[in-house]
PDB file of C-alpha atoms in Angstrom:
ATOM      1  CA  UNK A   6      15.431  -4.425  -3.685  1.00  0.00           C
ATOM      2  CA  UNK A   7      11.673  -5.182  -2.702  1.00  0.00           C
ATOM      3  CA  UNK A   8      12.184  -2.552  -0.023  1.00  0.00           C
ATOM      4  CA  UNK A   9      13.211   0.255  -2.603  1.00  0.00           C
ATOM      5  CA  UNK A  10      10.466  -1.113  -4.754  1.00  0.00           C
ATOM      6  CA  UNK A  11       7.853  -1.275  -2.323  1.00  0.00           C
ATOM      7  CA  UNK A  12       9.056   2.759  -0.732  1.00  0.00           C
ATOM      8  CA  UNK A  13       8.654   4.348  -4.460  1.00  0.00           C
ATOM      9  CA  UNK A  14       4.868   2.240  -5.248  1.00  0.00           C
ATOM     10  CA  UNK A  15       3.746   2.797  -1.747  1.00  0.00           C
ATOM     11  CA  UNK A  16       4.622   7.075  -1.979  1.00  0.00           C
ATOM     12  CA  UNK A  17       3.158   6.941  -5.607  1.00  0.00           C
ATOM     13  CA  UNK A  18       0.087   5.499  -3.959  1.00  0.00           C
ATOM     14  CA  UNK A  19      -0.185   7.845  -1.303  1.00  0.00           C
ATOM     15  CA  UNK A  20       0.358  10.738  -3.518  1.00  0.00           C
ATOM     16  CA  UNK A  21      -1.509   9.963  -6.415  1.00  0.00           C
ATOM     17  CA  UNK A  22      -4.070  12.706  -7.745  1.00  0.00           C
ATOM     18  CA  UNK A  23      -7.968  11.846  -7.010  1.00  0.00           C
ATOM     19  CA  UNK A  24     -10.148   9.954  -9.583  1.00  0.00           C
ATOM     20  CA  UNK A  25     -13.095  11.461 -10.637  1.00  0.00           C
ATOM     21  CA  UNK A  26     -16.487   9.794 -11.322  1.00  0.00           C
ATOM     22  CA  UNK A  27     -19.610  11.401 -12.264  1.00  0.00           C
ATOM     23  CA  UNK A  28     -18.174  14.411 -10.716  1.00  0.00           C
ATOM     24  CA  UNK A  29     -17.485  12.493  -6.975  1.00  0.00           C
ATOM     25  CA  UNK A  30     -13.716  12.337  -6.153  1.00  0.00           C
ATOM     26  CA  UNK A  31     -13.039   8.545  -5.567  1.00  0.00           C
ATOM     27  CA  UNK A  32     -10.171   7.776  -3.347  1.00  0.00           C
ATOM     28  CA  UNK A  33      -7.915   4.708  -5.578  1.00  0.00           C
ATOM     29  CA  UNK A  34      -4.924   4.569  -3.170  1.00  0.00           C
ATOM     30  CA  UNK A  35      -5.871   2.275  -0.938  1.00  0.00           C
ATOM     31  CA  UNK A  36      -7.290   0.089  -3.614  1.00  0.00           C
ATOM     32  CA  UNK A  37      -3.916   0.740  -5.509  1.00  0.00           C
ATOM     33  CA  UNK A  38      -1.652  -0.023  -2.572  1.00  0.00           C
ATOM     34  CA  UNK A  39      -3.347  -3.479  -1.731  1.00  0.00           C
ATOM     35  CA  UNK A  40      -3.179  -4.289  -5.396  1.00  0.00           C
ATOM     36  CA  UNK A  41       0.337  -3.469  -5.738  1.00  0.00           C
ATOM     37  CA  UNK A  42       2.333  -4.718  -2.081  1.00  0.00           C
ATOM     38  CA  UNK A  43       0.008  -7.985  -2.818  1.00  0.00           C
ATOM     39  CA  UNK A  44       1.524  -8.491  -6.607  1.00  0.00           C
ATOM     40  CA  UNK A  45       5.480  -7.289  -5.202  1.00  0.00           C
ATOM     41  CA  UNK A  46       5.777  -9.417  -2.363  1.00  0.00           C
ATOM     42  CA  UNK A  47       4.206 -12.488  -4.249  1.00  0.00           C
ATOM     43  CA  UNK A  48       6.922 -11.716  -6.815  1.00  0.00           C
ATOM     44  CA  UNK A  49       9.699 -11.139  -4.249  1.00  0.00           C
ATOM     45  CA  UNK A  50       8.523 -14.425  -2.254  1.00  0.00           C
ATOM     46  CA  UNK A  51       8.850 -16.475  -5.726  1.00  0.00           C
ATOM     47  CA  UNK A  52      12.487 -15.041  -6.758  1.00  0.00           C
ATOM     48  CA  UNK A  53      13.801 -15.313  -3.339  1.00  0.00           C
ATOM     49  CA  UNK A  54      12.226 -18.730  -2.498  1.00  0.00           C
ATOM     50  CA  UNK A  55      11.597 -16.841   1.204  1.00  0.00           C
ATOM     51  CA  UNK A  56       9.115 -14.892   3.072  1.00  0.00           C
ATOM     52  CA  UNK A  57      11.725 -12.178   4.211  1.00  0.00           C
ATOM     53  CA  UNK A  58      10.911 -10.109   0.797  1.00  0.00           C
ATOM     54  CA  UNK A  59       7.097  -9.729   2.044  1.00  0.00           C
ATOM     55  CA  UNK A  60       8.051  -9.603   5.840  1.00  0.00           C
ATOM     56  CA  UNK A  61      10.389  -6.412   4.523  1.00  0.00           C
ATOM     57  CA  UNK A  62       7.437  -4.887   2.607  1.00  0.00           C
ATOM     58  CA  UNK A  63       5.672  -5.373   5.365  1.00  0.00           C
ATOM     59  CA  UNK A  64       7.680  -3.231   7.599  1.00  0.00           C
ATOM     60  CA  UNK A  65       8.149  -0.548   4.936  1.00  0.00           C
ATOM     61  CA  UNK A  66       4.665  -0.420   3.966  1.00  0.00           C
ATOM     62  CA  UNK A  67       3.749   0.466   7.705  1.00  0.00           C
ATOM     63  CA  UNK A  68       6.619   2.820   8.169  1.00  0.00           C
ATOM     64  CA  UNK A  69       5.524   4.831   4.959  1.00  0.00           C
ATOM     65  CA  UNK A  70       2.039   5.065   6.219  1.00  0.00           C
ATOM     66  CA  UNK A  71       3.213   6.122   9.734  1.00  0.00           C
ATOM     67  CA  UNK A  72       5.350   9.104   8.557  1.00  0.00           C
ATOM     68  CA  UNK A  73       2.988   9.860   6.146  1.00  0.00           C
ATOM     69  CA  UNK A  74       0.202  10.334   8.787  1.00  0.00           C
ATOM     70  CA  UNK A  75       2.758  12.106  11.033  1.00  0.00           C
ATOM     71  CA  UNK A  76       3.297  15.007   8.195  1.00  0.00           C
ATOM     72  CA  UNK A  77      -0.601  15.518   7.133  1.00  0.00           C
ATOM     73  CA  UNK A  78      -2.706  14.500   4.190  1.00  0.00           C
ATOM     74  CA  UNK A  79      -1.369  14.927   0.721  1.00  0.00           C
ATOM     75  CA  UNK A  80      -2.803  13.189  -2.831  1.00  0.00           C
ATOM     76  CA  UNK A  81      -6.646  11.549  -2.989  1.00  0.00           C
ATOM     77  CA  UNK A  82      -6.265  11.735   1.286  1.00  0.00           C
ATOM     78  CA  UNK A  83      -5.934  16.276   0.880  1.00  0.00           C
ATOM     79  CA  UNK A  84      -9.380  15.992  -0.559  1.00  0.00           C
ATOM     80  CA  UNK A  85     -11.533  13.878   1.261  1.00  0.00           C
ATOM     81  CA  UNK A  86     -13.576  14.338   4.088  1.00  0.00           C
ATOM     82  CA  UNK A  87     -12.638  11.647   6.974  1.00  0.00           C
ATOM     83  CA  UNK A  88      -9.032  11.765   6.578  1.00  0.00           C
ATOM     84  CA  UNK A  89      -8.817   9.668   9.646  1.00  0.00           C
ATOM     85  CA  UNK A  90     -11.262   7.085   8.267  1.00  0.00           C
ATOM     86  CA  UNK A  91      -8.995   6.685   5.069  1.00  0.00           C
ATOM     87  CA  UNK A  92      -5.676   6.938   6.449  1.00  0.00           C
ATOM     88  CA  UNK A  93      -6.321   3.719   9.173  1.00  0.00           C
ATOM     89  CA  UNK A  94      -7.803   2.215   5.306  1.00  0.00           C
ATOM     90  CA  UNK A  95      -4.706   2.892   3.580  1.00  0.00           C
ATOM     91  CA  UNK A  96      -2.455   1.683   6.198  1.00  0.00           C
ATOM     92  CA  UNK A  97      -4.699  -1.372   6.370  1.00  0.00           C
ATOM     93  CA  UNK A  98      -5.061  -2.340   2.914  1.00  0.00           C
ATOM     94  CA  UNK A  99      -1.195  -1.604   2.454  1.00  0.00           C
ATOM     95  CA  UNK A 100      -0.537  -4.387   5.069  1.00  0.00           C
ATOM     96  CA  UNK A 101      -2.887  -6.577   4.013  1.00  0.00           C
ATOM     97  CA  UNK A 102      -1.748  -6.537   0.520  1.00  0.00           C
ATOM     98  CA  UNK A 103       1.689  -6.782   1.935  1.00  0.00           C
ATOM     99  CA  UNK A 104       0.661  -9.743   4.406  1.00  0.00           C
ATOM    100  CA  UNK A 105      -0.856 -11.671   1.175  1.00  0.00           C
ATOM    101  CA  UNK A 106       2.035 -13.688   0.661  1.00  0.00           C
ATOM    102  CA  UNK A 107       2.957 -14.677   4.315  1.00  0.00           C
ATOM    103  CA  UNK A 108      -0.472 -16.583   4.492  1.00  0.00           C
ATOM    104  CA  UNK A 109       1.177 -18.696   1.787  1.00  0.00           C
ATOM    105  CA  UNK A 110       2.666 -22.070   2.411  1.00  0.00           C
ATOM    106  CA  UNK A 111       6.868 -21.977   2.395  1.00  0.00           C
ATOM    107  CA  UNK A 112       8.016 -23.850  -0.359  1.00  0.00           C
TER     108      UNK A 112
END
């Protein structure tokens, strides 16, 4: 379940539209993707009583941003300039906010 879960947010992250302020496009998926593997695999540790839920977001959340590398920029990525730069931050923040959890103590 926390895998599906994690597969749609992540891709609606990765494809979301770019943010505009004061007419400078603003990149919010890596900030969105931290934010929202962090808050799912906190939720999916809690239910399950485990780490495997954030271990398996883990491993989707870096499989997503592989393939998604691997076939070219698409949402707030198409239209900056260092793609490169902000892909390796995507993937990053994606793990870290996936990781969150694991640095937990087990109940």
């Amino acid at each position: 379940m926390t895998a599906a879960v994690g597969a749609v947010l992540d891709l609606f992250c990765l494809l979301l539209l770019p943010f505009r302020v004061a007419g400078h496009l603003v990149p919010l998926a890596p900030v969105l993707v931290l934010a929202v593997n962090a808050v799912l695999g906190t939720i999916g540790n809690r239910v399950a009583a485990d780490r495997v839920p954030a271990q398996v977001l883990l491993g989707v959340s870096i499989l997503l941003s592989a393939v998604a590398a691997a076939r070219g920029p698409g949402g707030d990525l198409l239209v900056t300039a260092d793609l490169q730069g902000l892909y390796l931050l995507f993937i990053v923040a994606g793990c870290a906010g996936a990781g969150v959890p694991l640095f937990r103590r087990a109940r």
